[in-house]
Tab-separated table of C-alpha atoms in Angstrom:
chain	number	residue	atom	x	y	z
E	18	UNK	CA	20.149	-1.753	-34.891
E	19	UNK	CA	18.271	-3.335	-31.960
E	20	UNK	CA	14.496	-3.487	-31.770
E	21	UNK	CA	13.126	-0.252	-30.315
E	22	UNK	CA	11.453	-1.837	-27.299
E	23	UNK	CA	12.863	-1.156	-23.831
E	24	UNK	CA	11.874	-1.155	-20.187
E	25	UNK	CA	12.761	1.749	-17.917
E	26	UNK	CA	13.176	1.510	-14.134
E	27	UNK	CA	12.537	4.850	-12.407
E	28	UNK	CA	14.674	5.095	-9.266
E	29	UNK	CA	13.106	8.384	-8.211
E	30	UNK	CA	9.677	6.704	-8.257
E	31	UNK	CA	10.947	3.891	-6.039
E	32	UNK	CA	12.277	6.380	-3.494
E	33	UNK	CA	9.022	8.325	-3.605
E	34	UNK	CA	6.931	5.196	-3.062
E	35	UNK	CA	9.126	4.108	-0.161
E	36	UNK	CA	8.434	7.515	1.344
E	37	UNK	CA	4.697	6.934	0.933
E	38	UNK	CA	4.995	3.640	2.828
E	39	UNK	CA	6.687	5.457	5.696
E	40	UNK	CA	4.072	8.204	5.638
E	41	UNK	CA	1.250	5.682	6.058
E	42	UNK	CA	2.986	3.886	8.929
E	43	UNK	CA	5.288	6.469	10.523
E	44	UNK	CA	5.922	4.463	13.688
E	45	UNK	CA	6.737	1.190	11.938
E	46	UNK	CA	9.888	0.014	10.236
E	47	UNK	CA	9.771	-0.926	6.557
E	48	UNK	CA	10.736	-4.223	4.996
E	49	UNK	CA	11.067	-3.618	1.252
E	50	UNK	CA	9.808	-6.767	-0.467
E	51	UNK	CA	12.098	-7.685	-3.364
E	52	UNK	CA	10.947	-11.242	-4.064
E	53	UNK	CA	10.708	-12.409	-7.686
E	54	UNK	CA	13.758	-10.298	-8.546
E	55	UNK	CA	12.106	-7.189	-7.119
E	56	UNK	CA	8.799	-7.873	-8.870
E	57	UNK	CA	10.629	-8.123	-12.186
E	58	UNK	CA	12.474	-4.819	-11.783
E	59	UNK	CA	15.825	-6.382	-10.848
E	60	UNK	CA	17.315	-6.413	-7.355
E	61	UNK	CA	20.558	-4.786	-8.467
E	62	UNK	CA	18.631	-2.048	-10.268
E	63	UNK	CA	16.291	-1.128	-7.414
E	64	UNK	CA	18.781	-1.451	-4.570
E	65	UNK	CA	20.210	2.095	-4.845
E	66	UNK	CA	16.694	3.509	-4.432
E	67	UNK	CA	15.456	1.100	-1.748
E	68	UNK	CA	18.484	0.822	0.506
E	69	UNK	CA	16.847	3.467	2.676
E	70	UNK	CA	14.435	0.773	3.886
E	71	UNK	CA	14.984	-0.775	7.308
E	72	UNK	CA	15.260	-4.246	5.831
E	73	UNK	CA	14.425	-6.419	2.849
E	74	UNK	CA	12.114	-9.404	2.462
E	75	UNK	CA	12.363	-12.097	-0.201
E	76	UNK	CA	11.999	-15.832	-0.778
E	77	UNK	CA	15.159	-17.061	-2.391
E	78	UNK	CA	18.550	-17.680	-0.816
E	79	UNK	CA	20.212	-16.746	-4.102
E	80	UNK	CA	18.486	-13.357	-3.973
E	81	UNK	CA	19.675	-12.920	-0.395
E	82	UNK	CA	23.221	-13.652	-1.581
E	83	UNK	CA	22.841	-10.932	-4.209
E	84	UNK	CA	21.718	-8.390	-1.619
E	85	UNK	CA	24.674	-9.161	0.615
E	86	UNK	CA	26.991	-8.880	-2.400
E	87	UNK	CA	25.619	-5.375	-2.999
E	88	UNK	CA	26.808	-4.411	0.459
E	89	UNK	CA	23.564	-4.670	2.431
E	90	UNK	CA	24.325	-5.605	6.031
E	91	UNK	CA	20.897	-4.998	7.530
E	92	UNK	CA	17.957	-7.375	8.032
E	93	UNK	CA	16.871	-9.764	5.287
E	94	UNK	CA	13.756	-11.844	5.976
E	95	UNK	CA	13.059	-15.114	4.153
E	96	UNK	CA	9.283	-14.976	3.806
E	97	UNK	CA	8.820	-18.730	3.335
E	98	UNK	CA	11.696	-19.763	5.556
E	99	UNK	CA	13.913	-22.758	4.877
E	100	UNK	CA	12.842	-25.250	2.223
E	101	UNK	CA	15.216	-27.971	3.448
E	102	UNK	CA	17.566	-28.425	6.426
E	103	UNK	CA	20.744	-27.410	4.613
E	104	UNK	CA	19.247	-23.983	3.858
E	105	UNK	CA	19.924	-23.103	7.490
E	106	UNK	CA	23.661	-23.216	6.826
E	107	UNK	CA	23.244	-20.343	4.360
E	108	UNK	CA	20.876	-18.594	6.752
E	109	UNK	CA	23.586	-18.673	9.409
E	110	UNK	CA	26.356	-17.631	7.037
E	111	UNK	CA	24.408	-14.654	5.678
E	112	UNK	CA	22.817	-13.677	8.986
E	113	UNK	CA	19.250	-13.935	7.684
E	114	UNK	CA	15.946	-13.790	9.507
E	115	UNK	CA	13.508	-16.511	8.511
E	116	UNK	CA	9.851	-17.405	8.806
E	117	UNK	CA	8.777	-20.567	10.628
E	118	UNK	CA	5.415	-21.741	9.298
E	119	UNK	CA	5.418	-25.511	9.945
E	120	UNK	CA	6.673	-28.016	12.491
E	121	UNK	CA	9.339	-29.514	10.218
E	122	UNK	CA	11.152	-26.184	10.121
E	123	UNK	CA	11.375	-26.241	13.918
E	124	UNK	CA	12.782	-29.780	13.735
E	125	UNK	CA	15.442	-28.643	11.249
E	126	UNK	CA	16.357	-25.676	13.412
E	127	UNK	CA	16.656	-27.857	16.519
E	128	UNK	CA	19.117	-30.106	14.669
E	129	UNK	CA	21.070	-27.210	13.143
E	130	UNK	CA	24.569	-26.670	14.537
E	131	UNK	CA	25.408	-22.986	14.735
E	132	UNK	CA	27.257	-20.622	17.023
E	133	UNK	CA	25.066	-17.729	15.896
E	134	UNK	CA	21.483	-17.801	17.249
E	135	UNK	CA	18.893	-16.750	14.688
E	136	UNK	CA	15.913	-14.458	14.633
E	137	UNK	CA	12.766	-16.227	13.503
E	138	UNK	CA	9.305	-14.984	12.574
E	139	UNK	CA	6.636	-17.436	13.734
E	140	UNK	CA	3.741	-17.339	11.283
E	141	UNK	CA	0.056	-17.533	12.152
E	142	UNK	CA	-2.458	-18.731	9.579
E	143	UNK	CA	-5.030	-15.979	10.117
E	144	UNK	CA	-7.323	-17.079	7.290
E	145	UNK	CA	-5.252	-17.101	4.087
E	146	UNK	CA	-4.781	-20.878	4.447
E	147	UNK	CA	-1.476	-20.980	2.614
E	148	UNK	CA	1.277	-20.935	5.235
E	149	UNK	CA	1.319	-20.712	9.004
E	150	UNK	CA	0.255	-22.451	12.181
E	151	UNK	CA	-3.417	-22.742	13.052
E	152	UNK	CA	-4.379	-20.444	15.952
E	153	UNK	CA	-4.673	-23.376	18.358
E	154	UNK	CA	-1.170	-24.611	17.410
E	155	UNK	CA	0.713	-21.327	17.539
E	156	UNK	CA	1.548	-21.334	21.242
E	157	UNK	CA	2.916	-24.852	21.098
E	158	UNK	CA	5.185	-23.862	18.226
E	159	UNK	CA	6.285	-20.765	20.131
E	160	UNK	CA	7.124	-22.867	23.199
E	161	UNK	CA	9.249	-25.237	21.114
E	162	UNK	CA	11.198	-22.336	19.613
E	163	UNK	CA	11.607	-20.564	22.935
E	164	UNK	CA	13.793	-23.309	24.417
E	165	UNK	CA	16.104	-23.711	21.418
E	166	UNK	CA	19.634	-22.322	21.815
E	167	UNK	CA	19.597	-21.750	18.039
E	168	UNK	CA	16.924	-19.055	18.468
E	169	UNK	CA	17.893	-15.564	19.533
E	170	UNK	CA	14.513	-13.854	19.159
E	171	UNK	CA	10.974	-14.837	18.169
E	172	UNK	CA	8.860	-12.346	16.252
E	173	UNK	CA	5.291	-12.941	15.113
E	174	UNK	CA	3.945	-12.574	11.594
E	175	UNK	CA	0.795	-13.149	9.546
E	176	UNK	CA	-0.579	-12.285	6.121
E	177	UNK	CA	-4.113	-11.031	5.485
E	178	UNK	CA	-6.240	-12.512	2.723
E	179	UNK	CA	-8.586	-9.515	2.463
E	180	UNK	CA	-6.544	-6.389	3.146
E	181	UNK	CA	-7.434	-5.049	-0.305
E	182	UNK	CA	-11.189	-5.571	0.127
E	183	UNK	CA	-13.787	-2.834	0.568
E	184	UNK	CA	-14.531	-0.870	3.720
E	185	UNK	CA	-11.187	0.844	4.171
E	186	UNK	CA	-10.244	2.639	7.377
E	187	UNK	CA	-8.868	6.129	7.541
E	188	UNK	CA	-6.910	7.162	10.631
E	189	UNK	CA	-8.551	4.419	12.660
E	190	UNK	CA	-12.138	5.142	11.661
E	191	UNK	CA	-14.186	3.193	9.124
E	192	UNK	CA	-14.632	5.047	5.849
E	193	UNK	CA	-17.643	2.864	5.091
E	194	UNK	CA	-20.779	4.925	5.932
E	195	UNK	CA	-22.235	1.898	7.688
E	196	UNK	CA	-19.137	1.580	9.851
E	197	UNK	CA	-18.192	-1.854	8.573
E	198	UNK	CA	-14.736	-3.286	8.002
E	199	UNK	CA	-14.223	-6.121	5.553
E	200	UNK	CA	-15.296	-9.136	7.550
E	201	UNK	CA	-12.314	-11.127	6.349
E	202	UNK	CA	-9.665	-8.798	7.743
E	203	UNK	CA	-11.725	-8.119	10.867
E	204	UNK	CA	-11.941	-11.832	11.581
E	205	UNK	CA	-8.227	-12.203	10.880
E	206	UNK	CA	-7.417	-9.476	13.404
E	207	UNK	CA	-9.579	-11.224	15.995
E	208	UNK	CA	-7.769	-14.531	15.371
E	209	UNK	CA	-4.427	-12.766	15.609
E	210	UNK	CA	-5.186	-11.106	18.933
E	211	UNK	CA	-6.570	-14.300	20.409
E	212	UNK	CA	-3.671	-16.468	19.226
E	213	UNK	CA	-0.850	-14.077	20.140
E	214	UNK	CA	-2.176	-12.556	23.383
E	215	UNK	CA	0.591	-12.391	25.951
E	216	UNK	CA	3.340	-13.602	23.614
E	217	UNK	CA	6.392	-11.333	23.514
E	218	UNK	CA	8.190	-10.228	20.384
E	219	UNK	CA	7.845	-7.786	17.535
E	220	UNK	CA	4.979	-8.105	15.092
E	221	UNK	CA	4.572	-7.869	11.304
E	222	UNK	CA	1.091	-7.883	9.796
E	223	UNK	CA	0.723	-5.271	7.081
E	224	UNK	CA	1.523	-5.831	3.428
E	225	UNK	CA	1.036	-3.036	0.867
E	226	UNK	CA	-2.750	-3.203	0.969
E	227	UNK	CA	-2.939	-3.213	4.759
E	228	UNK	CA	-0.354	-0.436	4.963
E	229	UNK	CA	-2.268	1.836	2.615
E	230	UNK	CA	-5.768	1.035	3.857
E	231	UNK	CA	-5.540	0.046	7.509
E	232	UNK	CA	-2.112	0.910	8.954
E	233	UNK	CA	-3.406	3.241	11.678
E	234	UNK	CA	-6.424	1.178	12.648
E	235	UNK	CA	-6.160	-0.279	16.140
E	236	UNK	CA	-6.279	-4.047	16.088
E	237	UNK	CA	-8.995	-4.046	18.741
E	238	UNK	CA	-11.232	-1.794	16.637
E	239	UNK	CA	-10.815	-4.036	13.618
E	240	UNK	CA	-11.345	-7.244	15.591
E	241	UNK	CA	-14.488	-5.894	17.287
E	242	UNK	CA	-16.131	-5.662	13.869
E	243	UNK	CA	-15.810	-9.413	13.404
E	244	UNK	CA	-18.753	-9.824	15.760
E	245	UNK	CA	-16.900	-11.799	18.417
E	246	UNK	CA	-16.551	-11.066	22.137
E	247	UNK	CA	-15.603	-7.515	23.031
E	248	UNK	CA	-11.891	-7.075	23.605
E	249	UNK	CA	-10.509	-5.152	26.513
E	250	UNK	CA	-8.085	-2.332	25.942
E	251	UNK	CA	-4.462	-3.278	26.305
E	252	UNK	CA	-1.050	-2.783	24.814
E	253	UNK	CA	-1.486	-5.506	22.189
E	254	UNK	CA	-5.109	-4.760	21.336
E	255	UNK	CA	-4.464	-1.037	21.031
E	256	UNK	CA	-1.495	-1.492	18.694
E	257	UNK	CA	-2.020	-0.078	15.199
E	258	UNK	CA	-2.299	-2.714	12.523
E	259	UNK	CA	1.020	-1.485	11.091
E	260	UNK	CA	2.657	-2.980	14.221
E	261	UNK	CA	6.464	-3.028	14.314
E	262	UNK	CA	7.268	-3.953	10.705
E	263	UNK	CA	5.333	-3.346	7.503
E	264	UNK	CA	6.067	-5.347	4.375
E	265	UNK	CA	5.894	-2.935	1.445
E	266	UNK	CA	5.698	-4.823	-1.832
E	267	UNK	CA	3.726	-3.810	-4.897
E	268	UNK	CA	3.245	-0.252	-3.639
E	269	UNK	CA	7.001	0.318	-3.926
E	270	UNK	CA	6.774	-0.417	-7.632
E	271	UNK	CA	3.819	1.892	-8.203
E	272	UNK	CA	0.980	-0.620	-8.183
E	273	UNK	CA	-2.255	-0.049	-6.270
E	274	UNK	CA	-3.125	-3.277	-4.421
E	275	UNK	CA	-6.820	-2.372	-4.380
E	276	UNK	CA	-7.176	-1.146	-7.982
E	277	UNK	CA	-9.709	-0.133	-9.291
E	278	UNK	CA	-11.263	0.786	-5.950
E	279	UNK	CA	-8.420	3.244	-5.583
E	280	UNK	CA	-5.809	3.971	-8.194
E	281	UNK	CA	-2.083	4.399	-7.827
E	282	UNK	CA	-2.504	8.117	-8.464
E	283	UNK	CA	-5.058	8.371	-5.660
E	284	UNK	CA	-2.540	6.714	-3.338
E	285	UNK	CA	0.155	9.077	-4.677
E	286	UNK	CA	2.223	6.197	-6.012
E	287	UNK	CA	4.394	6.586	-9.089
E	288	UNK	CA	5.157	3.898	-11.668
E	289	UNK	CA	8.609	2.431	-11.202
E	290	UNK	CA	8.504	0.540	-14.503
E	291	UNK	CA	7.778	1.774	-18.023
E	292	UNK	CA	7.496	-0.509	-21.030
E	293	UNK	CA	7.809	1.434	-24.269
E	294	UNK	CA	8.494	0.835	-27.935
E	295	UNK	CA	7.972	2.493	-31.324
E	296	UNK	CA	5.840	2.030	-34.405
E	297	UNK	CA	7.630	0.074	-37.114
E	298	UNK	CA	4.860	0.223	-39.728
E	299	UNK	CA	1.566	1.945	-40.545
E	300	UNK	CA	-1.388	0.429	-42.402
E	301	UNK	CA	-4.499	2.069	-43.878
E	302	UNK	CA	-7.651	-0.021	-43.538
E	303	UNK	CA	-10.919	0.088	-45.428
E	304	UNK	CA	-14.280	-0.947	-43.964
E	305	UNK	CA	-14.311	-4.716	-43.575
E	306	UNK	CA	-10.538	-5.137	-43.432
E	307	UNK	CA	-9.291	-7.315	-40.594
E	308	UNK	CA	-6.241	-7.195	-38.354
E	309	UNK	CA	-3.974	-9.948	-37.075
E	310	UNK	CA	-4.252	-13.684	-36.527
E	311	UNK	CA	-7.755	-15.049	-36.623
E	312	UNK	CA	-9.101	-11.787	-38.117
E	313	UNK	CA	-10.525	-10.971	-34.703
E	314	UNK	CA	-10.753	-7.238	-35.372
E	315	UNK	CA	-12.724	-5.922	-38.356
E	316	UNK	CA	-12.648	-2.246	-39.321
E	317	UNK	CA	-16.070	-0.600	-39.399
E	318	UNK	CA	-14.773	2.427	-41.270
E	319	UNK	CA	-11.639	3.655	-42.974
E	320	UNK	CA	-8.904	3.949	-40.364
E	321	UNK	CA	-5.163	3.939	-39.852
E	322	UNK	CA	-3.368	1.531	-37.550
E	323	UNK	CA	0.214	1.378	-36.350
E	324	UNK	CA	2.285	-1.740	-35.803
E	325	UNK	CA	4.300	-1.595	-32.587
E	326	UNK	CA	7.426	-3.648	-31.888
E	327	UNK	CA	6.113	-5.492	-28.848
E	328	UNK	CA	4.520	-8.898	-28.488
E	329	UNK	CA	3.929	-11.711	-26.081
E	330	UNK	CA	7.584	-12.812	-26.351
E	331	UNK	CA	8.395	-9.470	-24.720
E	332	UNK	CA	6.024	-10.128	-21.841
E	333	UNK	CA	2.981	-8.276	-23.136
E	334	UNK	CA	-0.102	-10.417	-22.447
E	335	UNK	CA	-1.279	-12.366	-25.485
E	336	UNK	CA	-4.812	-12.331	-24.134
E	337	UNK	CA	-4.966	-8.515	-24.153
E	338	UNK	CA	-8.355	-7.626	-25.671
E	339	UNK	CA	-8.183	-6.233	-29.181
E	340	UNK	CA	-11.447	-7.322	-30.733
E	341	UNK	CA	-13.789	-5.038	-28.798
E	342	UNK	CA	-14.525	-1.334	-29.009
E	343	UNK	CA	-12.333	-0.681	-26.003
E	344	UNK	CA	-9.341	-2.875	-26.722
E	345	UNK	CA	-6.432	-2.531	-24.313
E	346	UNK	CA	-5.248	0.999	-23.508
E	347	UNK	CA	-1.911	2.231	-24.870
E	348	UNK	CA	-0.363	5.645	-25.411
E	349	UNK	CA	1.015	6.805	-28.760
E	350	UNK	CA	3.086	9.971	-28.430
E	351	UNK	CA	1.351	10.472	-25.094
E	352	UNK	CA	-2.202	10.246	-26.484
E	353	UNK	CA	-4.474	7.458	-25.331
E	354	UNK	CA	-5.653	4.887	-27.829
E	355	UNK	CA	-6.173	1.100	-27.909
E	356	UNK	CA	-4.885	-2.135	-29.316
E	357	UNK	CA	-6.679	-3.783	-32.225
E	358	UNK	CA	-6.465	-7.446	-33.163
E	359	UNK	CA	-4.582	-10.237	-31.458
E	360	UNK	CA	-1.183	-9.737	-29.900
E	361	UNK	CA	1.407	-11.758	-31.802
E	362	UNK	CA	4.858	-12.909	-30.722
E	363	UNK	CA	6.735	-9.759	-31.708
E	364	UNK	CA	4.125	-7.180	-32.684
E	365	UNK	CA	0.790	-5.671	-31.817
E	366	UNK	CA	-1.464	-3.206	-33.625
E	367	UNK	CA	-2.829	0.083	-32.292
E	368	UNK	CA	-5.594	2.367	-33.494
E	369	UNK	CA	-4.187	5.711	-34.696
E	370	UNK	CA	-7.601	7.354	-35.170
E	371	UNK	CA	-7.453	9.376	-31.908
E	372	UNK	CA	-4.169	10.938	-33.000
E	373	UNK	CA	-5.589	11.888	-36.388
E	374	UNK	CA	-8.623	13.418	-34.665
E	375	UNK	CA	-6.316	15.433	-32.393
E	376	UNK	CA	-4.385	16.777	-35.365
E	377	UNK	CA	-1.291	14.817	-34.363
E	378	UNK	CA	-0.946	12.051	-36.944
E	379	UNK	CA	1.666	9.458	-36.017
E	380	UNK	CA	3.935	7.526	-38.336
E	381	UNK	CA	6.800	5.080	-38.193
E	382	UNK	CA	9.029	5.873	-35.228
E	383	UNK	CA	6.250	7.257	-33.017
E	384	UNK	CA	6.683	6.356	-29.349
E	385	UNK	CA	4.277	3.791	-27.905
E	386	UNK	CA	3.876	3.442	-24.135
E	387	UNK	CA	2.535	0.034	-23.148
E	388	UNK	CA	2.458	1.077	-19.483
E	389	UNK	CA	4.175	3.550	-17.222
E	390	UNK	CA	5.461	7.056	-17.955
E	391	UNK	CA	4.848	8.480	-21.426
E	392	UNK	CA	6.041	11.646	-23.162
E	393	UNK	CA	4.849	15.127	-22.207
E	394	UNK	CA	3.932	14.047	-18.694
E	395	UNK	CA	1.477	11.376	-19.846
E	396	UNK	CA	1.037	8.211	-17.818
E	397	UNK	CA	-0.642	4.842	-18.312
E	398	UNK	CA	-0.983	2.890	-15.040
E	399	UNK	CA	0.063	-0.729	-15.262
E	400	UNK	CA	-2.998	-1.619	-13.165
E	401	UNK	CA	-5.284	-0.245	-15.872
E	402	UNK	CA	-3.631	-2.370	-18.547
E	403	UNK	CA	-3.811	-5.402	-16.272
E	404	UNK	CA	-7.492	-4.822	-15.554
E	405	UNK	CA	-8.263	-4.728	-19.278
E	406	UNK	CA	-6.424	-8.047	-19.620
E	407	UNK	CA	-8.219	-9.688	-16.706
E	408	UNK	CA	-5.129	-9.912	-14.521
E	409	UNK	CA	-3.206	-7.795	-11.996
E	410	UNK	CA	-0.325	-5.386	-12.330
E	411	UNK	CA	1.941	-7.676	-10.299
E	412	UNK	CA	1.850	-10.258	-13.098
E	413	UNK	CA	2.730	-7.766	-15.824
E	414	UNK	CA	5.641	-6.355	-13.809
E	415	UNK	CA	7.091	-9.811	-13.314
E	416	UNK	CA	6.518	-10.942	-16.908
E	417	UNK	CA	8.751	-8.562	-18.889
E	418	UNK	CA	10.943	-10.922	-20.905
E	419	UNK	CA	14.736	-11.154	-20.617
E	420	UNK	CA	15.109	-10.114	-24.264
E	421	UNK	CA	13.783	-6.622	-23.460
E	422	UNK	CA	16.654	-4.185	-22.761
E	423	UNK	CA	16.317	-2.485	-19.369
E	424	UNK	CA	17.550	1.010	-18.514
E	425	UNK	CA	17.485	2.807	-15.182
E	426	UNK	CA	16.549	6.460	-14.881
E	427	UNK	CA	16.799	8.824	-11.942
E	428	UNK	CA	14.994	12.137	-12.293
E	429	UNK	CA	16.664	13.366	-9.110
E	430	UNK	CA	20.107	12.965	-10.687
E	431	UNK	CA	18.909	14.516	-13.941
E	432	UNK	CA	17.531	17.512	-12.057
E	433	UNK	CA	20.821	17.858	-10.189
């Protein structure tokens, strides 16, 4: 008999969350971001639910091959572009779009022999300082690309460092009572407008955070709050921040990019991944008894704990707190409780006191929800677990170990 742990991928949640992305940016097209094997959910698993997107975005040529093998013939954008010159051969063969963020990539493209001109996304470094051309270098890069026969179309792209910060907009108006936008994203919008003014081509600016928080804000309104020179009205300046293409990533998988400022439930996002297991043992503790390696948790009173078949070898964070009064939240049979003691390789301990108090004592075989959808309509957001562990939901999604069996579920099919 296999261990009782398993991960569930909820296809109906993915479709719902894709719909929420469209609702926030109704005039933009959606690139579904499936990098890192669809944030740990599996490209092949999520594809049936996300093929309603207008395109996909990822990093890896092997992942692009997998999408084409699934039958996808629409746009696929390589978010970091080519890593070496020979990558462009695969780009041509698969008909991929690709980001240009440094001069060497233009050199490679100029030397690339192809009969099929390519669509490129020229990237501006608007303040993240990871990838992209400095504002003063963008036009020179654009001019180099514009004369290449290998280039069919030049689009423009950037990535905001502070889209998840405070001071969200709602329908183009600041929600902050003082009328302030986050200075970081305001300054980034000002750099963007200055660097790209007059350049043709479609634009992509908004990731999940910008889509949820700022999609309908006019770029000019955001840039004005940076404190620079006033911008005149115009087609580019009056464009909503959602622009032509949004890049929906973590929101598709049910994570709130600005948690805990706003939760996934407040954004009407549903968890696409559930990690669940069962209790394999129960222990009764007396005052002073300790739990787990290092005896980090000491019982203050008589209590019952359950041992769940999940540990750090399954992708659950070893550093999850278990030696404080709060611990890390879990659900047992849909009731909220906490971890106690250190997480070990294959097991963790949970406090069963809340179930006893509720008149619902739990024993061996009881269902434990580490995150996601629980029984009887219960839910434990992955962002809440991540916050308790001092990390982000993205990391937990991507960290579920290969040894954990994965099932897909589709409530829409079940209902039908």
